[in-house]
PDB file of C-alpha atoms and ligand atoms in Angstrom:
ATOM      1  CA  MET A  34      82.554 107.705 107.451  1.00 78.00           C
ATOM      2  CA  GLY A  35      83.919 111.370 108.596  1.00 82.00           C
ATOM      3  CA  THR A  36      85.167 109.822 112.087  1.00 90.00           C
ATOM      4  CA  ARG A  37      88.081 108.240 113.578  1.00 93.00           C
ATOM      5  CA  ILE A  38      88.175 104.787 113.833  1.00 96.00           C
ATOM      6  CA  SER A  39      90.275 102.195 116.759  1.00 96.00           C
ATOM      7  CA  VAL A  40      91.237  99.400 116.400  1.00 97.00           C
ATOM      8  CA  GLN A  41      93.356  97.986 119.905  1.00 97.00           C
ATOM      9  CA  LEU A  42      93.422  93.794 120.164  1.00 97.00           C
ATOM     10  CA  TRP A  43      95.466  91.291 121.269  1.00 95.00           C
ATOM     11  CA  HIS A  44      97.468  88.394 119.312  1.00 94.00           C
ATOM     12  CA  GLN A  45      99.843  86.700 120.081  1.00 93.00           C
ATOM     13  CA  ASP A  46     101.706  86.655 116.883  1.00 95.00           C
ATOM     14  CA  LYS A  47     102.996  91.006 115.895  1.00 96.00           C
ATOM     15  CA  ASP A  48     102.785  90.300 111.951  1.00 97.00           C
ATOM     16  CA  ARG A  49      99.093  88.432 112.224  1.00 96.00           C
ATOM     17  CA  GLY A  50      97.597  90.800 114.250  1.00 97.00           C
ATOM     18  CA  GLU A  51      98.770  94.192 112.521  1.00 97.00           C
ATOM     19  CA  THR A  52      96.362  92.089 109.512  1.00 97.00           C
ATOM     20  CA  ALA A  53      94.404  91.752 111.878  1.00 98.00           C
ATOM     21  CA  VAL A  54      93.445  95.509 112.105  1.00 98.00           C
ATOM     22  CA  GLU A  55      94.636  96.408 108.485  1.00 98.00           C
ATOM     23  CA  THR A  56      91.866  94.198 106.971  1.00 98.00           C
ATOM     24  CA  VAL A  57      88.610  95.532 109.995  1.00 98.00           C
ATOM     25  CA  MET A  58      90.642  98.997 108.212  1.00 98.00           C
ATOM     26  CA  GLU A  59      89.747  97.602 104.755  1.00 98.00           C
ATOM     27  CA  GLU A  60      85.686  96.638 105.899  1.00 98.00           C
ATOM     28  CA  PHE A  61      85.363 100.798 107.186  1.00 98.00           C
ATOM     29  CA  ARG A  62      86.197 101.628 103.513  1.00 98.00           C
ATOM     30  CA  ARG A  63      84.930  99.591 102.186  1.00 98.00           C
ATOM     31  CA  LEU A  64      81.747  99.726 103.447  1.00 98.00           C
ATOM     32  CA  ASP A  65      81.999 103.878 103.391  1.00 98.00           C
ATOM     33  CA  ARG A  66      82.606 103.587 100.176  1.00 98.00           C
ATOM     34  CA  LYS A  67      78.855 101.440  99.683  1.00 98.00           C
ATOM     35  CA  LEU A  68      77.408 103.607 102.282  1.00 98.00           C
ATOM     36  CA  SER A  69      78.715 107.129 102.136  1.00 97.00           C
ATOM     37  CA  PRO A  70      75.135 109.432 101.235  1.00 97.00           C
ATOM     38  CA  TYR A  71      78.471 111.715  99.631  1.00 95.00           C
ATOM     39  CA  ILE A  72      80.068 109.081  97.720  1.00 97.00           C
ATOM     40  CA  ASP A  73      78.501 109.711  94.091  1.00 98.00           C
ATOM     41  CA  SER A  74      79.256 106.403  93.443  1.00 98.00           C
ATOM     42  CA  SER A  75      78.091 104.373  96.159  1.00 98.00           C
ATOM     43  CA  GLU A  76      75.201 101.988  96.746  1.00 98.00           C
ATOM     44  CA  LEU A  77      73.481 104.112  98.593  1.00 98.00           C
ATOM     45  CA  SER A  78      73.780 107.365  96.244  1.00 98.00           C
ATOM     46  CA  LEU A  79      72.363 105.199  93.664  1.00 98.00           C
ATOM     47  CA  VAL A  80      69.028 104.501  96.200  1.00 98.00           C
ATOM     48  CA  ASN A  81      68.625 107.795  96.081  1.00 98.00           C
ATOM     49  CA  ARG A  82      68.442 108.766  92.529  1.00 98.00           C
ATOM     50  CA  MET A  83      66.330 105.920  90.967  1.00 98.00           C
ATOM     51  CA  ALA A  84      64.851 104.269  94.432  1.00 98.00           C
ATOM     52  CA  SER A  85      61.550 106.454  93.802  1.00 98.00           C
ATOM     53  CA  LEU A  86      61.975 106.385  89.231  1.00 97.00           C
ATOM     54  CA  GLU A  87      61.450 101.910  89.818  1.00 97.00           C
ATOM     55  CA  PRO A  88      62.149  99.182  92.277  1.00 98.00           C
ATOM     56  CA  LEU A  89      65.924  99.018  91.844  1.00 98.00           C
ATOM     57  CA  VAL A  90      67.294  95.656  93.134  1.00 98.00           C
ATOM     58  CA  ILE A  91      69.929  95.864  96.107  1.00 98.00           C
ATOM     59  CA  SER A  92      72.533  94.181  97.060  1.00 98.00           C
ATOM     60  CA  GLU A  93      71.462  92.109  99.959  1.00 98.00           C
ATOM     61  CA  GLU A  94      74.108  93.497 102.632  1.00 98.00           C
ATOM     62  CA  LEU A  95      71.731  96.488 102.218  1.00 98.00           C
ATOM     63  CA  TYR A  96      68.944  95.023 101.420  1.00 98.00           C
ATOM     64  CA  ARG A  97      69.043  93.578 105.364  1.00 98.00           C
ATOM     65  CA  LEU A  98      70.363  96.459 106.265  1.00 98.00           C
ATOM     66  CA  LEU A  99      67.410  98.681 104.936  1.00 98.00           C
ATOM     67  CA  GLU A 100      65.210  95.604 106.879  1.00 98.00           C
ATOM     68  CA  THR A 101      67.107  96.096 109.620  1.00 98.00           C
ATOM     69  CA  SER A 102      66.150  99.466 109.768  1.00 98.00           C
ATOM     70  CA  LEU A 103      62.491  99.693 109.241  1.00 98.00           C
ATOM     71  CA  GLU A 104      62.151  96.644 112.117  1.00 98.00           C
ATOM     72  CA  TYR A 105      63.755 100.059 114.342  1.00 98.00           C
ATOM     73  CA  SER A 106      60.929 101.796 112.803  1.00 98.00           C
ATOM     74  CA  THR A 107      58.207  99.738 113.922  1.00 98.00           C
ATOM     75  CA  LEU A 108      59.961  99.297 117.681  1.00 98.00           C
ATOM     76  CA  THR A 109      60.012 103.071 117.989  1.00 98.00           C
ATOM     77  CA  GLU A 110      57.204 103.975 116.610  1.00 98.00           C
ATOM     78  CA  GLY A 111      58.632 105.921 113.650  1.00 98.00           C
ATOM     79  CA  ALA A 112      61.575 107.453 115.680  1.00 98.00           C
ATOM     80  CA  PHE A 113      64.079 106.434 114.367  1.00 98.00           C
ATOM     81  CA  ASP A 114      63.678 106.849 110.542  1.00 98.00           C
ATOM     82  CA  ILE A 115      66.062 107.017 107.825  1.00 98.00           C
ATOM     83  CA  THR A 116      63.899 108.867 105.500  1.00 98.00           C
ATOM     84  CA  PHE A 117      64.322 111.632 108.198  1.00 98.00           C
ATOM     85  CA  ALA A 118      67.507 112.499 105.085  1.00 98.00           C
ATOM     86  CA  SER A 119      64.600 113.571 103.329  1.00 98.00           C
ATOM     87  CA  ILE A 120      65.101 116.979 105.006  1.00 97.00           C
ATOM     88  CA  GLY A 121      68.089 115.945 106.571  1.00 95.00           C
ATOM     89  CA  HIS A 122      70.306 115.645 103.213  1.00 95.00           C
ATOM     90  CA  ARG A 123      69.870 119.931 103.448  1.00 94.00           C
ATOM     91  CA  TYR A 124      71.590 120.592 106.267  1.00 95.00           C
ATOM     92  CA  ASP A 125      75.328 121.341 106.123  1.00 93.00           C
ATOM     93  CA  TYR A 126      76.651 121.304 109.703  1.00 92.00           C
ATOM     94  CA  ARG A 127      80.397 122.072 109.162  1.00 91.00           C
ATOM     95  CA  LYS A 128      78.657 125.381 106.663  1.00 95.00           C
ATOM     96  CA  GLY A 129      76.244 126.737 108.860  1.00 94.00           C
ATOM     97  CA  ILE A 130      73.555 125.700 106.359  1.00 93.00           C
ATOM     98  CA  LYS A 131      70.418 124.320 106.899  1.00 93.00           C
ATOM     99  CA  PRO A 132      66.647 124.572 104.532  1.00 95.00           C
ATOM    100  CA  THR A 133      64.350 127.398 105.434  1.00 95.00           C
ATOM    101  CA  GLU A 134      61.353 126.536 107.675  1.00 95.00           C
ATOM    102  CA  SER A 135      59.328 126.612 104.643  1.00 97.00           C
ATOM    103  CA  LEU A 136      61.302 123.471 103.591  1.00 96.00           C
ATOM    104  CA  ILE A 137      60.798 121.772 105.812  1.00 97.00           C
ATOM    105  CA  ASP A 138      57.050 122.461 106.490  1.00 97.00           C
ATOM    106  CA  ARG A 139      56.951 121.417 102.858  1.00 97.00           C
ATOM    107  CA  SER A 140      59.039 117.904 103.384  1.00 97.00           C
ATOM    108  CA  LEU A 141      57.801 117.223 106.103  1.00 98.00           C
ATOM    109  CA  PRO A 142      55.467 114.607 104.250  1.00 97.00           C
ATOM    110  CA  LEU A 143      58.745 112.422 102.491  1.00 98.00           C
ATOM    111  CA  ILE A 144      59.547 111.228 106.344  1.00 98.00           C
ATOM    112  CA  ASP A 145      57.895 108.009 106.621  1.00 98.00           C
ATOM    113  CA  TYR A 146      59.738 104.982 106.709  1.00 98.00           C
ATOM    114  CA  ARG A 147      55.946 103.396 105.308  1.00 98.00           C
ATOM    115  CA  ASN A 148      57.105 104.976 101.474  1.00 98.00           C
ATOM    116  CA  ILE A 149      59.959 102.625 101.539  1.00 98.00           C
ATOM    117  CA  ARG A 150      59.412  98.791  99.464  1.00 98.00           C
ATOM    118  CA  LEU A 151      61.327  96.029 100.192  1.00 98.00           C
ATOM    119  CA  ASP A 152      59.950  92.707  97.955  1.00 98.00           C
ATOM    120  CA  ALA A 153      62.208  90.059  99.570  1.00 98.00           C
ATOM    121  CA  ASP A 154      61.781  87.764  96.823  1.00 98.00           C
ATOM    122  CA  LYS A 155      62.864  90.121  94.081  1.00 98.00           C
ATOM    123  CA  GLY A 156      65.492  91.525  96.587  1.00 98.00           C
ATOM    124  CA  THR A 157      64.441  95.167  95.322  1.00 98.00           C
ATOM    125  CA  VAL A 158      63.430  98.664  97.483  1.00 98.00           C
ATOM    126  CA  PHE A 159      61.092 100.726  96.329  1.00 98.00           C
ATOM    127  CA  PHE A 160      60.322 104.375  97.338  1.00 98.00           C
ATOM    128  CA  GLU A 161      56.402 105.714  97.211  1.00 98.00           C
ATOM    129  CA  LYS A 162      56.985 109.173  96.523  1.00 97.00           C
ATOM    130  CA  GLN A 163      59.452 111.170  95.239  1.00 97.00           C
ATOM    131  CA  GLY A 164      61.746 113.742  96.114  1.00 97.00           C
ATOM    132  CA  ILE A 165      62.694 110.509  99.447  1.00 98.00           C
ATOM    133  CA  ARG A 166      66.080 110.293 100.027  1.00 98.00           C
ATOM    134  CA  ILE A 167      67.877 107.700 102.740  1.00 98.00           C
ATOM    135  CA  ASP A 168      70.413 107.730 104.875  1.00 98.00           C
ATOM    136  CA  LEU A 169      72.137 105.015 107.107  1.00 98.00           C
ATOM    137  CA  GLY A 170      73.826 107.217 109.378  1.00 97.00           C
ATOM    138  CA  GLY A 171      72.617 106.496 112.604  1.00 97.00           C
ATOM    139  CA  ILE A 172      73.135 102.928 112.508  1.00 98.00           C
ATOM    140  CA  ALA A 173      75.907 102.148 109.464  1.00 98.00           C
ATOM    141  CA  LYS A 174      78.830 102.845 111.939  1.00 98.00           C
ATOM    142  CA  GLY A 175      77.603 100.434 114.497  1.00 98.00           C
ATOM    143  CA  TYR A 176      77.270  97.374 111.903  1.00 98.00           C
ATOM    144  CA  ALA A 177      80.414  98.248 110.531  1.00 98.00           C
ATOM    145  CA  VAL A 178      81.937  97.896 113.911  1.00 98.00           C
ATOM    146  CA  ASP A 179      80.050  94.070 114.333  1.00 98.00           C
ATOM    147  CA  ARG A 180      81.362  93.401 110.878  1.00 98.00           C
ATOM    148  CA  GLY A 181      84.964  94.282 112.204  1.00 98.00           C
ATOM    149  CA  ILE A 182      84.031  92.214 114.814  1.00 98.00           C
ATOM    150  CA  GLU A 183      83.058  89.435 113.483  1.00 98.00           C
ATOM    151  CA  LEU A 184      86.888  89.653 111.252  1.00 98.00           C
ATOM    152  CA  LEU A 185      88.195  89.206 114.117  1.00 98.00           C
ATOM    153  CA  GLN A 186      86.612  86.418 115.530  1.00 97.00           C
ATOM    154  CA  ARG A 187      86.762  84.423 112.673  1.00 97.00           C
ATOM    155  CA  ARG A 188      90.861  85.373 112.785  1.00 96.00           C
ATOM    156  CA  GLY A 189      90.473  83.915 116.751  1.00 95.00           C
ATOM    157  CA  VAL A 190      91.296  87.021 118.148  1.00 97.00           C
ATOM    158  CA  GLN A 191      89.264  87.009 121.612  1.00 96.00           C
ATOM    159  CA  HIS A 192      90.109  90.331 122.594  1.00 97.00           C
ATOM    160  CA  ALA A 193      89.615  93.126 121.075  1.00 97.00           C
ATOM    161  CA  LEU A 194      87.577  97.318 120.701  1.00 97.00           C
ATOM    162  CA  ILE A 195      86.222  98.869 118.041  1.00 98.00           C
ATOM    163  CA  SER A 196      85.638 102.760 118.255  1.00 97.00           C
ATOM    164  CA  ALA A 197      83.926 104.258 115.348  1.00 97.00           C
ATOM    165  CA  GLY A 198      83.181 107.568 117.286  1.00 92.00           C
ATOM    166  CA  GLY A 199      79.977 107.344 119.457  1.00 94.00           C
ATOM    167  CA  ASP A 200      80.081 103.490 118.135  1.00 97.00           C
ATOM    168  CA  SER A 201      81.951 100.283 120.255  1.00 97.00           C
ATOM    169  CA  ARG A 202      81.633  96.990 120.894  1.00 98.00           C
ATOM    170  CA  LEU A 203      84.152  95.214 123.132  1.00 97.00           C
ATOM    171  CA  LEU A 204      84.680  91.414 122.096  1.00 97.00           C
ATOM    172  CA  GLY A 205      86.067  89.812 125.598  1.00 95.00           C
ATOM    173  CA  ASP A 206      87.356  91.673 128.802  1.00 93.00           C
ATOM    174  CA  HIS A 207      90.696  94.165 128.568  1.00 91.00           C
ATOM    175  CA  ARG A 208      92.543  91.163 129.676  1.00 85.00           C
ATOM    176  CA  GLY A 209      91.517  89.721 133.026  1.00 91.00           C
ATOM    177  CA  ARG A 210      89.735  93.026 133.766  1.00 93.00           C
ATOM    178  CA  PRO A 211      86.281  94.740 132.046  1.00 93.00           C
ATOM    179  CA  TRP A 212      87.049  97.854 129.477  1.00 93.00           C
ATOM    180  CA  HIS A 213      86.420 100.996 130.815  1.00 93.00           C
ATOM    181  CA  ILE A 214      84.692 103.055 128.495  1.00 93.00           C
ATOM    182  CA  GLY A 215      83.613 106.761 128.922  1.00 93.00           C
ATOM    183  CA  VAL A 216      80.370 108.324 128.769  1.00 95.00           C
ATOM    184  CA  GLN A 217      81.634 111.811 127.332  1.00 94.00           C
ATOM    185  CA  ALA A 218      80.182 115.057 129.150  1.00 95.00           C
ATOM    186  CA  PRO A 219      77.270 116.835 126.472  1.00 96.00           C
ATOM    187  CA  ARG A 220      78.877 120.131 127.469  1.00 94.00           C
ATOM    188  CA  ASP A 221      82.242 119.555 129.133  1.00 94.00           C
ATOM    189  CA  LYS A 222      84.603 118.341 126.017  1.00 89.00           C
ATOM    190  CA  GLY A 223      86.819 115.914 127.209  1.00 88.00           C
ATOM    191  CA  ASN A 224      85.392 115.337 130.286  1.00 94.00           C
ATOM    192  CA  MET A 225      83.455 112.798 131.295  1.00 95.00           C
ATOM    193  CA  ALA A 226      80.309 112.170 133.026  1.00 95.00           C
ATOM    194  CA  ALA A 227      80.516 108.425 134.134  1.00 93.00           C
ATOM    195  CA  VAL A 228      82.764 105.503 133.299  1.00 93.00           C
ATOM    196  CA  LEU A 229      81.882 102.576 132.766  1.00 93.00           C
ATOM    197  CA  PRO A 230      83.648  98.250 133.374  1.00 92.00           C
ATOM    198  CA  ILE A 231      82.468  96.065 130.754  1.00 92.00           C
ATOM    199  CA  ALA A 232      83.015  93.300 129.258  1.00 94.00           C
ATOM    200  CA  ASP A 233      82.107  91.852 125.418  1.00 95.00           C
ATOM    201  CA  SER A 234      78.832  94.182 124.814  1.00 96.00           C
ATOM    202  CA  ALA A 235      78.608  97.069 122.385  1.00 97.00           C
ATOM    203  CA  ILE A 236      77.654 101.110 123.760  1.00 98.00           C
ATOM    204  CA  SER A 237      76.818 104.250 121.609  1.00 98.00           C
ATOM    205  CA  THR A 238      76.640 107.145 122.517  1.00 97.00           C
ATOM    206  CA  SER A 239      74.505 110.026 120.602  1.00 97.00           C
ATOM    207  CA  GLY A 240      74.920 113.523 121.583  1.00 95.00           C
ATOM    208  CA  ASP A 241      73.561 116.586 120.392  1.00 92.00           C
ATOM    209  CA  TYR A 242      77.625 118.243 120.556  1.00 90.00           C
ATOM    210  CA  GLU A 243      79.064 115.608 117.773  1.00 87.00           C
ATOM    211  CA  ARG A 244      77.881 117.791 114.471  1.00 89.00           C
ATOM    212  CA  PHE A 245      75.874 121.083 114.873  1.00 91.00           C
ATOM    213  CA  PHE A 246      75.697 124.912 114.540  1.00 93.00           C
ATOM    214  CA  GLU A 247      74.096 127.114 116.386  1.00 92.00           C
ATOM    215  CA  ARG A 248      71.717 130.581 115.071  1.00 91.00           C
ATOM    216  CA  ASP A 249      69.814 132.879 116.737  1.00 88.00           C
ATOM    217  CA  GLY A 250      70.213 130.262 119.716  1.00 90.00           C
ATOM    218  CA  ILE A 251      68.978 128.056 118.962  1.00 91.00           C
ATOM    219  CA  ARG A 252      70.870 124.671 118.442  1.00 91.00           C
ATOM    220  CA  TYR A 253      71.071 122.708 114.618  1.00 92.00           C
ATOM    221  CA  HIS A 254      72.714 119.299 114.873  1.00 93.00           C
ATOM    222  CA  HIS A 255      72.300 115.981 113.172  1.00 95.00           C
ATOM    223  CA  ILE A 256      69.484 114.318 114.848  1.00 97.00           C
ATOM    224  CA  ILE A 257      66.089 114.500 113.623  1.00 97.00           C
ATOM    225  CA  SER A 258      62.864 114.150 115.154  1.00 98.00           C
ATOM    226  CA  PRO A 259      61.052 112.530 111.652  1.00 98.00           C
ATOM    227  CA  ASP A 260      57.901 114.080 113.617  1.00 98.00           C
ATOM    228  CA  THR A 261      59.118 117.984 113.167  1.00 97.00           C
ATOM    229  CA  GLY A 262      62.064 117.837 110.941  1.00 96.00           C
ATOM    230  CA  ARG A 263      63.828 119.721 112.866  1.00 96.00           C
ATOM    231  CA  SER A 264      66.242 118.794 115.868  1.00 96.00           C
ATOM    232  CA  ALA A 265      65.487 117.068 118.619  1.00 97.00           C
ATOM    233  CA  ASP A 266      65.989 119.213 121.676  1.00 95.00           C
ATOM    234  CA  THR A 267      64.744 117.752 124.916  1.00 97.00           C
ATOM    235  CA  LEU A 268      68.634 115.715 125.341  1.00 98.00           C
ATOM    236  CA  GLN A 269      72.043 116.289 125.679  1.00 97.00           C
ATOM    237  CA  SER A 270      73.378 112.342 125.269  1.00 97.00           C
ATOM    238  CA  VAL A 271      72.053 108.895 124.388  1.00 98.00           C
ATOM    239  CA  THR A 272      74.404 106.329 126.331  1.00 98.00           C
ATOM    240  CA  ILE A 273      72.907 102.637 125.245  1.00 98.00           C
ATOM    241  CA  ILE A 274      74.827  99.378 126.074  1.00 97.00           C
ATOM    242  CA  GLY A 275      73.840  96.465 124.639  1.00 97.00           C
ATOM    243  CA  PRO A 276      74.307  93.119 122.570  1.00 97.00           C
ATOM    244  CA  ASN A 277      75.823  94.337 119.459  1.00 98.00           C
ATOM    245  CA  ALA A 278      76.425  98.006 117.602  1.00 98.00           C
ATOM    246  CA  THR A 279      73.985  98.030 115.132  1.00 98.00           C
ATOM    247  CA  ARG A 280      71.323  98.015 118.407  1.00 98.00           C
ATOM    248  CA  THR A 281      73.103 100.122 120.301  1.00 98.00           C
ATOM    249  CA  ASP A 282      74.047 102.414 117.156  1.00 98.00           C
ATOM    250  CA  ALA A 283      69.672 102.496 116.304  1.00 98.00           C
ATOM    251  CA  LEU A 284      69.170 102.346 119.727  1.00 98.00           C
ATOM    252  CA  SER A 285      70.736 105.450 121.011  1.00 98.00           C
ATOM    253  CA  THR A 286      69.775 107.533 117.612  1.00 98.00           C
ATOM    254  CA  SER A 287      66.278 106.301 118.809  1.00 98.00           C
ATOM    255  CA  VAL A 288      66.136 107.354 122.062  1.00 98.00           C
ATOM    256  CA  PHE A 289      67.773 110.337 121.746  1.00 98.00           C
ATOM    257  CA  VAL A 290      64.159 111.630 119.420  1.00 98.00           C
ATOM    258  CA  LEU A 291      61.688 109.779 121.764  1.00 98.00           C
ATOM    259  CA  GLY A 292      63.450 112.067 124.577  1.00 98.00           C
ATOM    260  CA  ALA A 293      63.903 110.892 128.251  1.00 98.00           C
ATOM    261  CA  GLU A 294      60.289 109.598 129.370  1.00 98.00           C
ATOM    262  CA  LYS A 295      59.351 108.025 125.850  1.00 98.00           C
ATOM    263  CA  GLY A 296      62.938 106.163 125.248  1.00 98.00           C
ATOM    264  CA  MET A 297      63.546 105.070 129.150  1.00 97.00           C
ATOM    265  CA  ALA A 298      60.024 103.448 128.417  1.00 97.00           C
ATOM    266  CA  LEU A 299      61.347 101.045 125.320  1.00 98.00           C
ATOM    267  CA  ILE A 300      64.555 100.370 127.441  1.00 97.00           C
ATOM    268  CA  ASN A 301      62.973  99.427 129.906  1.00 95.00           C
ATOM    269  CA  ARG A 302      61.289  97.384 127.791  1.00 96.00           C
ATOM    270  CA  LEU A 303      63.523  95.273 126.483  1.00 96.00           C
ATOM    271  CA  HIS A 304      65.399  93.101 128.179  1.00 91.00           C
ATOM    272  CA  ASP A 305      68.882  92.880 126.639  1.00 95.00           C
ATOM    273  CA  VAL A 306      69.514  96.819 126.693  1.00 97.00           C
ATOM    274  CA  GLU A 307      70.630 100.096 129.325  1.00 97.00           C
ATOM    275  CA  THR A 308      70.625 103.608 128.973  1.00 97.00           C
ATOM    276  CA  ILE A 309      72.673 106.496 130.322  1.00 97.00           C
ATOM    277  CA  ILE A 310      70.502 109.595 129.425  1.00 98.00           C
ATOM    278  CA  ILE A 311      71.331 113.251 129.796  1.00 98.00           C
ATOM    279  CA  ASP A 312      68.782 115.688 129.559  1.00 98.00           C
ATOM    280  CA  LYS A 313      68.839 119.329 128.638  1.00 96.00           C
ATOM    281  CA  HIS A 314      69.728 120.981 131.555  1.00 97.00           C
ATOM    282  CA  GLY A 315      72.548 118.020 132.321  1.00 96.00           C
ATOM    283  CA  LYS A 316      70.772 115.989 134.318  1.00 97.00           C
ATOM    284  CA  MET A 317      71.898 111.829 134.229  1.00 96.00           C
ATOM    285  CA  ILE A 318      68.744 109.196 134.120  1.00 96.00           C
ATOM    286  CA  THR A 319      69.945 105.016 134.297  1.00 95.00           C
ATOM    287  CA  SER A 320      67.791 102.388 133.185  1.00 93.00           C
ATOM    288  CA  ASP A 321      66.785 100.385 135.626  1.00 87.00           C
ATOM    289  CA  ASP A 322      69.409  97.898 135.617  1.00 86.00           C
ATOM    290  CA  LEU A 323      71.702 100.345 135.458  1.00 83.00           C
ATOM    291  CA  ALA A 324      71.969 102.442 138.546  1.00 56.00           C
ATOM    292  CA  ASP A 325      74.734  99.777 140.699  1.00 54.00           C
ATOM    293  CA  LEU A 326      76.943 100.078 137.253  1.00 52.00           C
ATOM    294  CA  THR A 327      77.018 103.887 137.530  1.00 45.00           C
ATOM    295  CA  GLN A 328      77.770 104.965 141.314  1.00 39.00           C
TER     296      GLN A 328
HETATM  297  P1  LIG B 477      74.541 108.602 115.762  1.00 78.87           P
HETATM  298  O1  LIG B 477      75.121 109.793 116.378  1.00 78.87           O
HETATM  299  O2  LIG B 477      74.647 107.322 116.122  1.00 78.87           O
HETATM  300  O3  LIG B 477      72.950 109.190 116.589  1.00 78.87           O
HETATM  301  O4  LIG B 477      73.547 108.795 114.228  1.00 78.87           O
HETATM  302  C1  LIG B 477      73.481 110.358 114.129  1.00 78.87           C
HETATM  303  C2  LIG B 477      73.323 110.510 112.157  1.00 78.87           C
HETATM  304  O5  LIG B 477      71.848 109.613 112.719  1.00 78.87           O
HETATM  305  C3  LIG B 477      72.733 111.150 111.894  1.00 78.87           C
HETATM  306  O6  LIG B 477      74.676 111.998 111.894  1.00 78.87           O
HETATM  307  C4  LIG B 477      72.165 111.682 110.528  1.00 78.87           C
HETATM  308  O7  LIG B 477      72.232 110.867 109.941  1.00 78.87           O
HETATM  309  C5  LIG B 477      70.908 110.059 110.986  1.00 78.87           C
HETATM  310  N1  LIG B 477      69.701 109.896 111.938  1.00 78.87           N
HETATM  311  C6  LIG B 477      69.284 111.650 112.350  1.00 78.87           C
HETATM  312  N2  LIG B 477      67.992 111.756 112.400  1.00 78.87           N
HETATM  313  C7  LIG B 477      68.155 110.600 112.251  1.00 78.87           C
HETATM  314  C8  LIG B 477      66.535 109.494 112.950  1.00 78.87           C
HETATM  315  N3  LIG B 477      65.493 110.378 113.017  1.00 78.87           N
HETATM  316  N4  LIG B 477      66.499 108.329 112.715  1.00 78.87           N
HETATM  317  C9  LIG B 477      67.298 107.434 111.640  1.00 78.87           C
HETATM  318  N5  LIG B 477      68.530 108.363 111.761  1.00 78.87           N
HETATM  319  C10 LIG B 477      68.878 109.625 111.992  1.00 78.87           C
HETATM  320 MG1  LIG B 478      72.999 105.759 116.902  1.00 78.87          MG
END
């Protein structure tokens, strides 16, 4: 998944604890093989090659993930949109490659989640336009973290932390105390903008400093606004705290695209999530019920 995975847990039995960690790592490898857009044999790559030709039968797991992604598209009025990849796949942030402005403008109509048709009875996906591509990068790490936590719970683990890059979930507390999770300062690598005491929750951060390059004073980064086909440029980072990592992952990407005002309105309307937004001037804004936590 192009990111560092970390698993911490308590188990009375050292060998069983180590096996549990290995089970989580294997689950991440399985999901990477299935969902990576960079692996030709992944199910996701197959969908990108075939789904605009005819409805394609897909695995139940991928079907559910697509369904969940579309639910977030509806909830966020299109800010979360896995068809961002129709343009997004033309960027290579490591090599500093970007599509031309005219190619972005021409491809913009391909970004629209309403062109993805799911058929629950047949278990198929169909893209209604040629050239559409999808990428689950905004939700798959959170999903994998949730899957990992589920596997640990089945093994009787009660205290654990799994993180995959900016997405983490905590099972239980840190043996009687909350876990302390840092929110990275976007323009000051290695330093924290806040440290949050939390337990039994998930936390995700989306930032413009994770994958980016700069050219002519413009920062090209990996979170794409479906309205413009270009990097969302009103914030530096968004952190979401909520019940599970699939939700916090999808919502952190969404709020990053929505910006401070619309993003905050959405989070304050949802009762199970809180947010810390750092705007483009480095100013921190928190949702209604989080203020006490961060003082
Ligand atoms: P995150 O770090 O969770 O915010 O995820 C960022 C990743 O989400 C990017 O690397 C893309 O793979 C994907 N992504 C970018 N823009 C969008 C968008 N508008 N909707 C859904 N996923 C996106
Ligand atoms: Mg995300």
